[in-house]
mmCIF file of C-alpha atoms and ligand atoms in Angstrom:
data_model
loop_
_atom_site.group_PDB
_atom_site.id
_atom_site.type_symbol
_atom_site.label_atom_id
_atom_site.label_comp_id
_atom_site.label_asym_id
_atom_site.label_seq_id
_atom_site.Cartn_x
_atom_site.Cartn_y
_atom_site.Cartn_z
ATOM 1 C CA UNK A 4 96.207 123.973 74.887
ATOM 2 C CA UNK A 5 100.026 122.510 75.324
ATOM 3 C CA UNK A 6 101.486 124.401 78.000
ATOM 4 C CA UNK A 7 105.178 125.388 77.544
ATOM 5 C CA UNK A 8 106.966 123.077 79.517
ATOM 6 C CA UNK A 9 111.022 124.558 80.434
ATOM 7 C CA UNK A 10 113.405 121.849 82.460
ATOM 8 C CA UNK A 11 115.461 123.907 84.865
ATOM 9 C CA UNK A 12 117.870 122.524 87.482
ATOM 10 C CA UNK A 13 119.209 124.858 90.084
ATOM 11 C CA UNK A 14 119.664 123.537 94.035
ATOM 12 C CA UNK A 15 117.034 124.859 96.343
ATOM 13 C CA UNK A 16 119.334 125.841 98.150
ATOM 14 C CA UNK A 17 120.305 128.773 95.944
ATOM 15 C CA UNK A 18 116.567 129.356 95.009
ATOM 16 C CA UNK A 19 116.028 130.872 97.974
ATOM 17 C CA UNK A 20 118.882 133.246 97.494
ATOM 18 C CA UNK A 21 117.729 134.249 93.881
ATOM 19 C CA UNK A 22 114.308 134.690 95.643
ATOM 20 C CA UNK A 23 115.605 136.207 98.246
ATOM 21 C CA UNK A 24 117.731 138.736 96.613
ATOM 22 C CA UNK A 25 114.624 139.332 93.504
ATOM 23 C CA UNK A 26 112.296 140.052 96.152
ATOM 24 C CA UNK A 27 114.847 142.798 97.390
ATOM 25 C CA UNK A 28 115.375 144.725 94.076
ATOM 26 C CA UNK A 29 111.463 143.655 92.860
ATOM 27 C CA UNK A 30 109.362 147.065 93.595
ATOM 28 C CA UNK A 31 106.145 147.092 95.562
ATOM 29 C CA UNK A 32 103.636 147.030 92.370
ATOM 30 C CA UNK A 33 105.571 144.662 89.889
ATOM 31 C CA UNK A 34 105.522 142.152 92.707
ATOM 32 C CA UNK A 35 101.398 141.768 92.143
ATOM 33 C CA UNK A 36 102.388 141.197 88.338
ATOM 34 C CA UNK A 37 104.604 138.577 88.381
ATOM 35 C CA UNK A 38 102.477 136.175 90.614
ATOM 36 C CA UNK A 39 103.067 132.931 90.990
ATOM 37 C CA UNK A 40 101.575 130.333 92.214
ATOM 38 C CA UNK A 41 104.104 127.762 93.687
ATOM 39 C CA UNK A 42 103.708 123.786 93.959
ATOM 40 C CA UNK A 43 106.188 122.002 95.820
ATOM 41 C CA UNK A 44 106.788 118.748 96.065
ATOM 42 C CA UNK A 45 109.258 118.032 99.268
ATOM 43 C CA UNK A 46 111.538 115.312 98.712
ATOM 44 C CA UNK A 47 110.421 113.171 101.460
ATOM 45 C CA UNK A 48 111.031 109.642 100.641
ATOM 46 C CA UNK A 49 108.503 107.847 99.900
ATOM 47 C CA UNK A 50 105.703 109.115 101.118
ATOM 48 C CA UNK A 51 104.137 112.380 99.662
ATOM 49 C CA UNK A 52 104.610 116.645 101.163
ATOM 50 C CA UNK A 53 103.265 118.817 98.874
ATOM 51 C CA UNK A 54 103.181 122.620 99.745
ATOM 52 C CA UNK A 55 101.098 124.893 97.467
ATOM 53 C CA UNK A 56 101.505 128.530 98.130
ATOM 54 C CA UNK A 57 99.571 131.305 96.522
ATOM 55 C CA UNK A 58 100.317 134.930 97.547
ATOM 56 C CA UNK A 59 101.796 134.484 100.962
ATOM 57 C CA UNK A 60 98.728 131.639 101.559
ATOM 58 C CA UNK A 61 99.411 128.299 102.498
ATOM 59 C CA UNK A 62 98.379 124.959 102.305
ATOM 60 C CA UNK A 63 99.829 121.123 103.152
ATOM 61 C CA UNK A 64 98.428 118.021 101.935
ATOM 62 C CA UNK A 65 100.283 115.424 103.703
ATOM 63 C CA UNK A 66 103.891 115.384 105.910
ATOM 64 C CA UNK A 67 105.197 112.264 104.445
ATOM 65 C CA UNK A 68 106.548 109.366 107.457
ATOM 66 C CA UNK A 69 106.990 110.246 111.056
ATOM 67 C CA UNK A 70 110.359 110.586 110.425
ATOM 68 C CA UNK A 71 110.505 113.704 107.981
ATOM 69 C CA UNK A 72 108.994 115.967 109.927
ATOM 70 C CA UNK A 73 111.689 118.327 110.394
ATOM 71 C CA UNK A 74 113.011 117.688 107.152
ATOM 72 C CA UNK A 75 109.011 119.352 106.303
ATOM 73 C CA UNK A 76 108.985 121.786 108.618
ATOM 74 C CA UNK A 77 112.521 122.392 108.156
ATOM 75 C CA UNK A 78 111.688 123.380 104.576
ATOM 76 C CA UNK A 79 108.435 125.029 105.369
ATOM 77 C CA UNK A 80 110.679 127.505 107.719
ATOM 78 C CA UNK A 81 113.367 127.937 104.386
ATOM 79 C CA UNK A 82 109.886 128.695 102.364
ATOM 80 C CA UNK A 83 108.954 131.375 104.552
ATOM 81 C CA UNK A 84 105.675 129.770 105.970
ATOM 82 C CA UNK A 85 104.194 131.685 109.180
ATOM 83 C CA UNK A 86 101.430 129.646 109.320
ATOM 84 C CA UNK A 87 99.366 126.806 107.146
ATOM 85 C CA UNK A 88 95.878 128.502 106.230
ATOM 86 C CA UNK A 89 95.357 124.535 104.704
ATOM 87 C CA UNK A 90 96.492 121.311 105.418
ATOM 88 C CA UNK A 91 94.726 117.933 103.044
ATOM 89 C CA UNK A 92 95.531 114.931 105.662
ATOM 90 C CA UNK A 93 94.826 112.919 102.498
ATOM 91 C CA UNK A 94 94.154 109.348 104.264
ATOM 92 C CA UNK A 95 95.173 107.912 107.356
ATOM 93 C CA UNK A 96 98.462 105.812 106.111
ATOM 94 C CA UNK A 97 101.478 106.547 108.698
ATOM 95 C CA UNK A 98 103.653 108.192 104.869
ATOM 96 C CA UNK A 99 101.213 110.265 104.372
ATOM 97 C CA UNK A 100 99.717 111.823 107.523
ATOM 98 C CA UNK A 101 103.380 110.692 109.663
ATOM 99 C CA UNK A 102 104.477 113.315 110.143
ATOM 100 C CA UNK A 103 101.290 116.023 109.897
ATOM 101 C CA UNK A 104 101.114 115.704 114.405
ATOM 102 C CA UNK A 105 104.294 117.510 114.556
ATOM 103 C CA UNK A 106 103.776 119.836 111.725
ATOM 104 C CA UNK A 107 100.351 120.755 113.339
ATOM 105 C CA UNK A 108 102.038 121.437 117.024
ATOM 106 C CA UNK A 109 104.849 123.609 115.161
ATOM 107 C CA UNK A 110 102.543 125.895 112.981
ATOM 108 C CA UNK A 111 98.762 127.648 113.164
ATOM 109 C CA UNK A 112 96.170 125.393 111.103
ATOM 110 C CA UNK A 113 93.194 127.142 109.972
ATOM 111 C CA UNK A 114 91.529 124.718 108.542
ATOM 112 C CA UNK A 115 92.418 120.453 108.657
ATOM 113 C CA UNK A 116 90.344 118.601 105.834
ATOM 114 C CA UNK A 117 90.305 114.751 105.814
ATOM 115 C CA UNK A 118 88.064 112.201 105.314
ATOM 116 C CA UNK A 119 85.790 110.478 107.297
ATOM 117 C CA UNK A 120 87.225 107.281 107.705
ATOM 118 C CA UNK A 121 88.782 106.130 110.691
ATOM 119 C CA UNK A 122 92.240 103.354 111.249
ATOM 120 C CA UNK A 123 93.843 101.978 114.382
ATOM 121 C CA UNK A 124 96.968 102.972 113.828
ATOM 122 C CA UNK A 125 99.167 104.769 116.836
ATOM 123 C CA UNK A 126 99.904 107.184 113.779
ATOM 124 C CA UNK A 127 96.174 108.114 113.808
ATOM 125 C CA UNK A 128 95.281 108.018 117.003
ATOM 126 C CA UNK A 129 98.079 110.775 117.193
ATOM 127 C CA UNK A 130 97.172 112.956 114.736
ATOM 128 C CA UNK A 131 94.105 112.911 115.799
ATOM 129 C CA UNK A 132 95.214 113.637 120.022
ATOM 130 C CA UNK A 133 96.800 116.096 117.741
ATOM 131 C CA UNK A 134 93.922 117.728 116.371
ATOM 132 C CA UNK A 135 92.033 117.707 118.991
ATOM 133 C CA UNK A 136 95.101 119.097 120.974
ATOM 134 C CA UNK A 137 95.432 122.380 119.112
ATOM 135 C CA UNK A 138 91.307 123.124 119.204
ATOM 136 C CA UNK A 139 91.347 122.086 115.543
ATOM 137 C CA UNK A 140 87.751 120.998 114.042
ATOM 138 C CA UNK A 141 88.059 118.774 111.416
ATOM 139 C CA UNK A 142 86.614 119.511 107.826
ATOM 140 C CA UNK A 143 85.154 116.417 105.675
ATOM 141 C CA UNK A 144 85.775 117.020 102.118
ATOM 142 C CA UNK A 145 82.535 117.292 99.628
ATOM 143 C CA UNK A 146 82.728 116.757 96.562
ATOM 144 C CA UNK A 147 82.474 120.122 94.435
ATOM 145 C CA UNK A 148 82.787 122.046 97.326
ATOM 146 C CA UNK A 149 85.585 125.150 96.963
ATOM 147 C CA UNK A 150 88.253 126.816 99.147
ATOM 148 C CA UNK A 151 90.547 130.059 98.534
ATOM 149 C CA UNK A 152 93.814 129.556 98.338
ATOM 150 C CA UNK A 153 95.817 133.461 98.163
ATOM 151 C CA UNK A 154 94.858 134.095 93.837
ATOM 152 C CA UNK A 155 93.993 130.090 93.291
ATOM 153 C CA UNK A 156 90.974 128.007 94.070
ATOM 154 C CA UNK A 157 90.141 124.362 94.627
ATOM 155 C CA UNK A 158 87.540 122.359 94.672
ATOM 156 C CA UNK A 159 86.924 118.794 96.099
ATOM 157 C CA UNK A 160 86.847 115.828 93.643
ATOM 158 C CA UNK A 161 87.471 113.157 95.699
ATOM 159 C CA UNK A 162 86.836 111.114 97.984
ATOM 160 C CA UNK A 163 82.808 110.297 95.602
ATOM 161 C CA UNK A 164 81.889 107.255 98.595
ATOM 162 C CA UNK A 165 81.623 107.341 101.867
ATOM 163 C CA UNK A 166 83.120 103.038 102.491
ATOM 164 C CA UNK A 167 86.110 101.515 100.378
ATOM 165 C CA UNK A 168 87.994 97.811 100.524
ATOM 166 C CA UNK A 169 90.830 100.235 100.389
ATOM 167 C CA UNK A 170 91.670 102.480 102.550
ATOM 168 C CA UNK A 171 94.173 104.355 99.925
ATOM 169 C CA UNK A 172 90.686 105.222 98.004
ATOM 170 C CA UNK A 173 89.563 107.179 100.892
ATOM 171 C CA UNK A 174 92.213 109.520 99.414
ATOM 172 C CA UNK A 175 90.667 113.076 99.945
ATOM 173 C CA UNK A 176 91.220 114.677 95.310
ATOM 174 C CA UNK A 177 91.481 118.403 95.112
ATOM 175 C CA UNK A 178 91.664 120.176 91.521
ATOM 176 C CA UNK A 179 93.663 123.148 92.244
ATOM 177 C CA UNK A 180 94.019 126.122 89.677
ATOM 178 C CA UNK A 181 95.068 129.419 88.769
ATOM 179 C CA UNK A 182 94.458 131.609 86.100
ATOM 180 C CA UNK A 183 94.984 129.033 83.125
ATOM 181 C CA UNK A 184 97.024 126.317 85.300
ATOM 182 C CA UNK A 185 95.319 123.774 87.012
ATOM 183 C CA UNK A 186 96.339 120.554 88.960
ATOM 184 C CA UNK A 187 95.394 117.302 90.652
ATOM 185 C CA UNK A 188 96.656 115.710 93.815
ATOM 186 C CA UNK A 189 94.630 112.241 95.000
ATOM 187 C CA UNK A 190 96.126 110.887 97.275
ATOM 188 C CA UNK A 191 97.354 106.715 96.641
ATOM 189 C CA UNK A 192 93.653 106.946 95.195
ATOM 190 C CA UNK A 193 93.032 103.720 93.494
ATOM 191 C CA UNK A 194 91.306 102.987 90.026
ATOM 192 C CA UNK A 195 88.574 102.745 92.489
ATOM 193 C CA UNK A 196 88.166 106.163 93.228
ATOM 194 C CA UNK A 197 89.553 107.600 89.531
ATOM 195 C CA UNK A 198 86.543 106.131 88.019
ATOM 196 C CA UNK A 199 84.324 108.194 90.648
ATOM 197 C CA UNK A 200 86.425 110.852 89.771
ATOM 198 C CA UNK A 201 85.751 111.068 86.233
ATOM 199 C CA UNK A 202 81.911 111.075 87.461
ATOM 200 C CA UNK A 203 81.903 113.913 90.019
ATOM 201 C CA UNK A 204 80.676 115.980 87.132
ATOM 202 C CA UNK A 205 84.010 118.406 87.497
ATOM 203 C CA UNK A 206 86.260 118.940 84.758
ATOM 204 C CA UNK A 207 89.355 116.707 85.679
ATOM 205 C CA UNK A 208 91.439 118.319 82.422
ATOM 206 C CA UNK A 209 94.422 119.756 84.302
ATOM 207 C CA UNK A 210 98.590 120.493 83.137
ATOM 208 C CA UNK A 211 99.453 118.127 86.327
ATOM 209 C CA UNK A 212 98.981 115.350 87.604
ATOM 210 C CA UNK A 213 100.375 114.211 90.725
ATOM 211 C CA UNK A 214 100.334 110.347 90.183
ATOM 212 C CA UNK A 215 98.426 108.741 93.101
ATOM 213 C CA UNK A 216 99.624 105.717 94.459
ATOM 214 C CA UNK A 217 103.461 106.792 93.893
ATOM 215 C CA UNK A 218 102.821 105.632 90.693
ATOM 216 C CA UNK A 219 101.227 102.506 90.883
ATOM 217 C CA UNK A 220 99.521 100.631 88.877
ATOM 218 C CA UNK A 221 97.050 100.409 91.918
ATOM 219 C CA UNK A 222 96.280 103.802 90.067
ATOM 220 C CA UNK A 223 96.476 106.608 86.998
ATOM 221 C CA UNK A 224 93.959 104.000 84.601
ATOM 222 C CA UNK A 225 94.292 104.680 81.059
ATOM 223 C CA UNK A 226 90.515 106.407 81.671
ATOM 224 C CA UNK A 227 91.923 108.715 84.353
ATOM 225 C CA UNK A 228 94.801 109.786 82.215
ATOM 226 C CA UNK A 229 92.874 110.683 78.993
ATOM 227 C CA UNK A 230 90.242 112.218 81.004
ATOM 228 C CA UNK A 231 93.083 114.273 82.592
ATOM 229 C CA UNK A 232 95.387 115.062 79.180
ATOM 230 C CA UNK A 233 97.911 116.928 82.167
ATOM 231 C CA UNK A 234 101.362 117.903 79.996
ATOM 232 C CA UNK A 235 103.458 117.272 83.154
ATOM 233 C CA UNK A 236 102.924 114.362 85.814
ATOM 234 C CA UNK A 237 104.406 113.607 89.641
ATOM 235 C CA UNK A 238 105.674 111.054 91.457
ATOM 236 C CA UNK A 239 106.433 111.652 94.899
ATOM 237 C CA UNK A 240 108.399 108.135 95.558
ATOM 238 C CA UNK A 241 111.083 106.802 97.521
ATOM 239 C CA UNK A 242 115.049 105.794 95.663
ATOM 240 C CA UNK A 243 115.053 101.962 95.704
ATOM 241 C CA UNK A 244 111.962 101.985 97.734
ATOM 242 C CA UNK A 245 110.585 97.846 98.897
ATOM 243 C CA UNK A 246 107.144 98.435 96.303
ATOM 244 C CA UNK A 247 109.691 99.235 92.890
ATOM 245 C CA UNK A 248 107.689 102.673 92.591
ATOM 246 C CA UNK A 249 106.481 103.978 90.299
ATOM 247 C CA UNK A 250 106.074 101.099 88.310
ATOM 248 C CA UNK A 251 107.167 100.107 84.543
ATOM 249 C CA UNK A 252 103.502 100.409 83.016
ATOM 250 C CA UNK A 253 102.981 103.216 84.130
ATOM 251 C CA UNK A 254 106.275 105.038 83.604
ATOM 252 C CA UNK A 255 105.278 103.545 80.038
ATOM 253 C CA UNK A 256 101.617 105.254 80.219
ATOM 254 C CA UNK A 257 103.290 108.306 80.657
ATOM 255 C CA UNK A 258 105.812 108.153 77.969
ATOM 256 C CA UNK A 259 103.856 106.780 74.969
ATOM 257 C CA UNK A 260 101.606 109.851 76.204
ATOM 258 C CA UNK A 261 104.782 112.297 75.569
ATOM 259 C CA UNK A 262 103.562 114.340 79.597
ATOM 260 C CA UNK A 263 106.928 115.094 81.106
ATOM 261 C CA UNK A 264 107.439 113.531 83.914
ATOM 262 C CA UNK A 265 109.647 114.723 87.095
ATOM 263 C CA UNK A 266 110.084 112.014 90.259
ATOM 264 C CA UNK A 267 111.716 112.758 93.978
ATOM 265 C CA UNK A 268 113.273 109.642 93.601
ATOM 266 C CA UNK A 269 114.867 111.301 90.517
ATOM 267 C CA UNK A 270 115.627 114.817 91.282
ATOM 268 C CA UNK A 271 114.663 115.723 94.960
ATOM 269 C CA UNK A 272 112.443 118.395 95.621
ATOM 270 C CA UNK A 273 110.871 119.966 92.784
ATOM 271 C CA UNK A 274 108.545 123.280 92.103
ATOM 272 C CA UNK A 275 106.497 123.917 90.035
ATOM 273 C CA UNK A 276 105.945 127.168 88.931
ATOM 274 C CA UNK A 277 102.502 128.543 87.865
ATOM 275 C CA UNK A 278 102.089 131.919 86.015
ATOM 276 C CA UNK A 279 98.222 131.401 85.056
ATOM 277 C CA UNK A 280 99.593 130.408 81.651
ATOM 278 C CA UNK A 281 102.875 128.853 80.964
ATOM 279 C CA UNK A 282 104.479 125.921 84.263
ATOM 280 C CA UNK A 283 108.199 126.221 84.874
ATOM 281 C CA UNK A 284 109.824 123.217 86.829
ATOM 282 C CA UNK A 285 113.099 123.686 88.827
ATOM 283 C CA UNK A 286 114.345 120.659 90.577
ATOM 284 C CA UNK A 287 116.371 120.107 93.539
ATOM 285 C CA UNK A 288 118.670 117.629 92.040
ATOM 286 C CA UNK A 289 119.879 117.213 88.566
ATOM 287 C CA UNK A 290 118.475 113.157 87.332
ATOM 288 C CA UNK A 291 121.321 110.697 86.188
HETATM 289 ZN ZN1 LIG B 400 101.169 107.060 100.301
#
């Protein structure tokens, strides 16, 4: 079923004001009826930081480079996060986990999900130290394991193997489901991992796909796009990044499939609001 997509431009700051004032006037009983799942793709330049919000429960997937941790924490504060029910550190590259140590020091975290792989970088060692200082126990991703976040659920779809040459392929992948709406996030998973996801026995059909590896040609294979058939694709990438992300071939594939694309390098932070049937996108900048 094709989902209706609305493209709305409201400055994020204004959005908080609107949300705040609405809360003041909406009666308690109406609040439950109008419950929505929000997915915030936070603009952290070249990197990933995604906040998922359902019924006052929160999950953070990655937190950009270390220098971005203040931006992420400020954003979470502004959104009203008091604690994080889940943190997913998709894989040990610094553009994903760099900001996480500060976030974990700042917020109580209930569960942290990380792939079973070690990396010798200072950033990764620092994250492990912070995890143990905060007495957190790492949960390893197991395919098919399901978790609840507010009124939504998510299931682990990657990684499917225990050894890869490329660190990107260790990326934790999830399918997030809220009523009729679904989303796929898989860090920087490349084609090798995508092909395994196709065989993992979980239906990958989803409304929204966060393009893995910032829209690089290492990922978003034709077969994977054919299986997910998203109506919305998201790219999280830095303006004029040195890797040329997102790559032209991927943009072309997205265009040919008539998928609506949102990019943090063009539109800043993107909020997807899902009511269980339709998804509305709100961006903080208008695309030039
Ligand atoms: Zn990355």
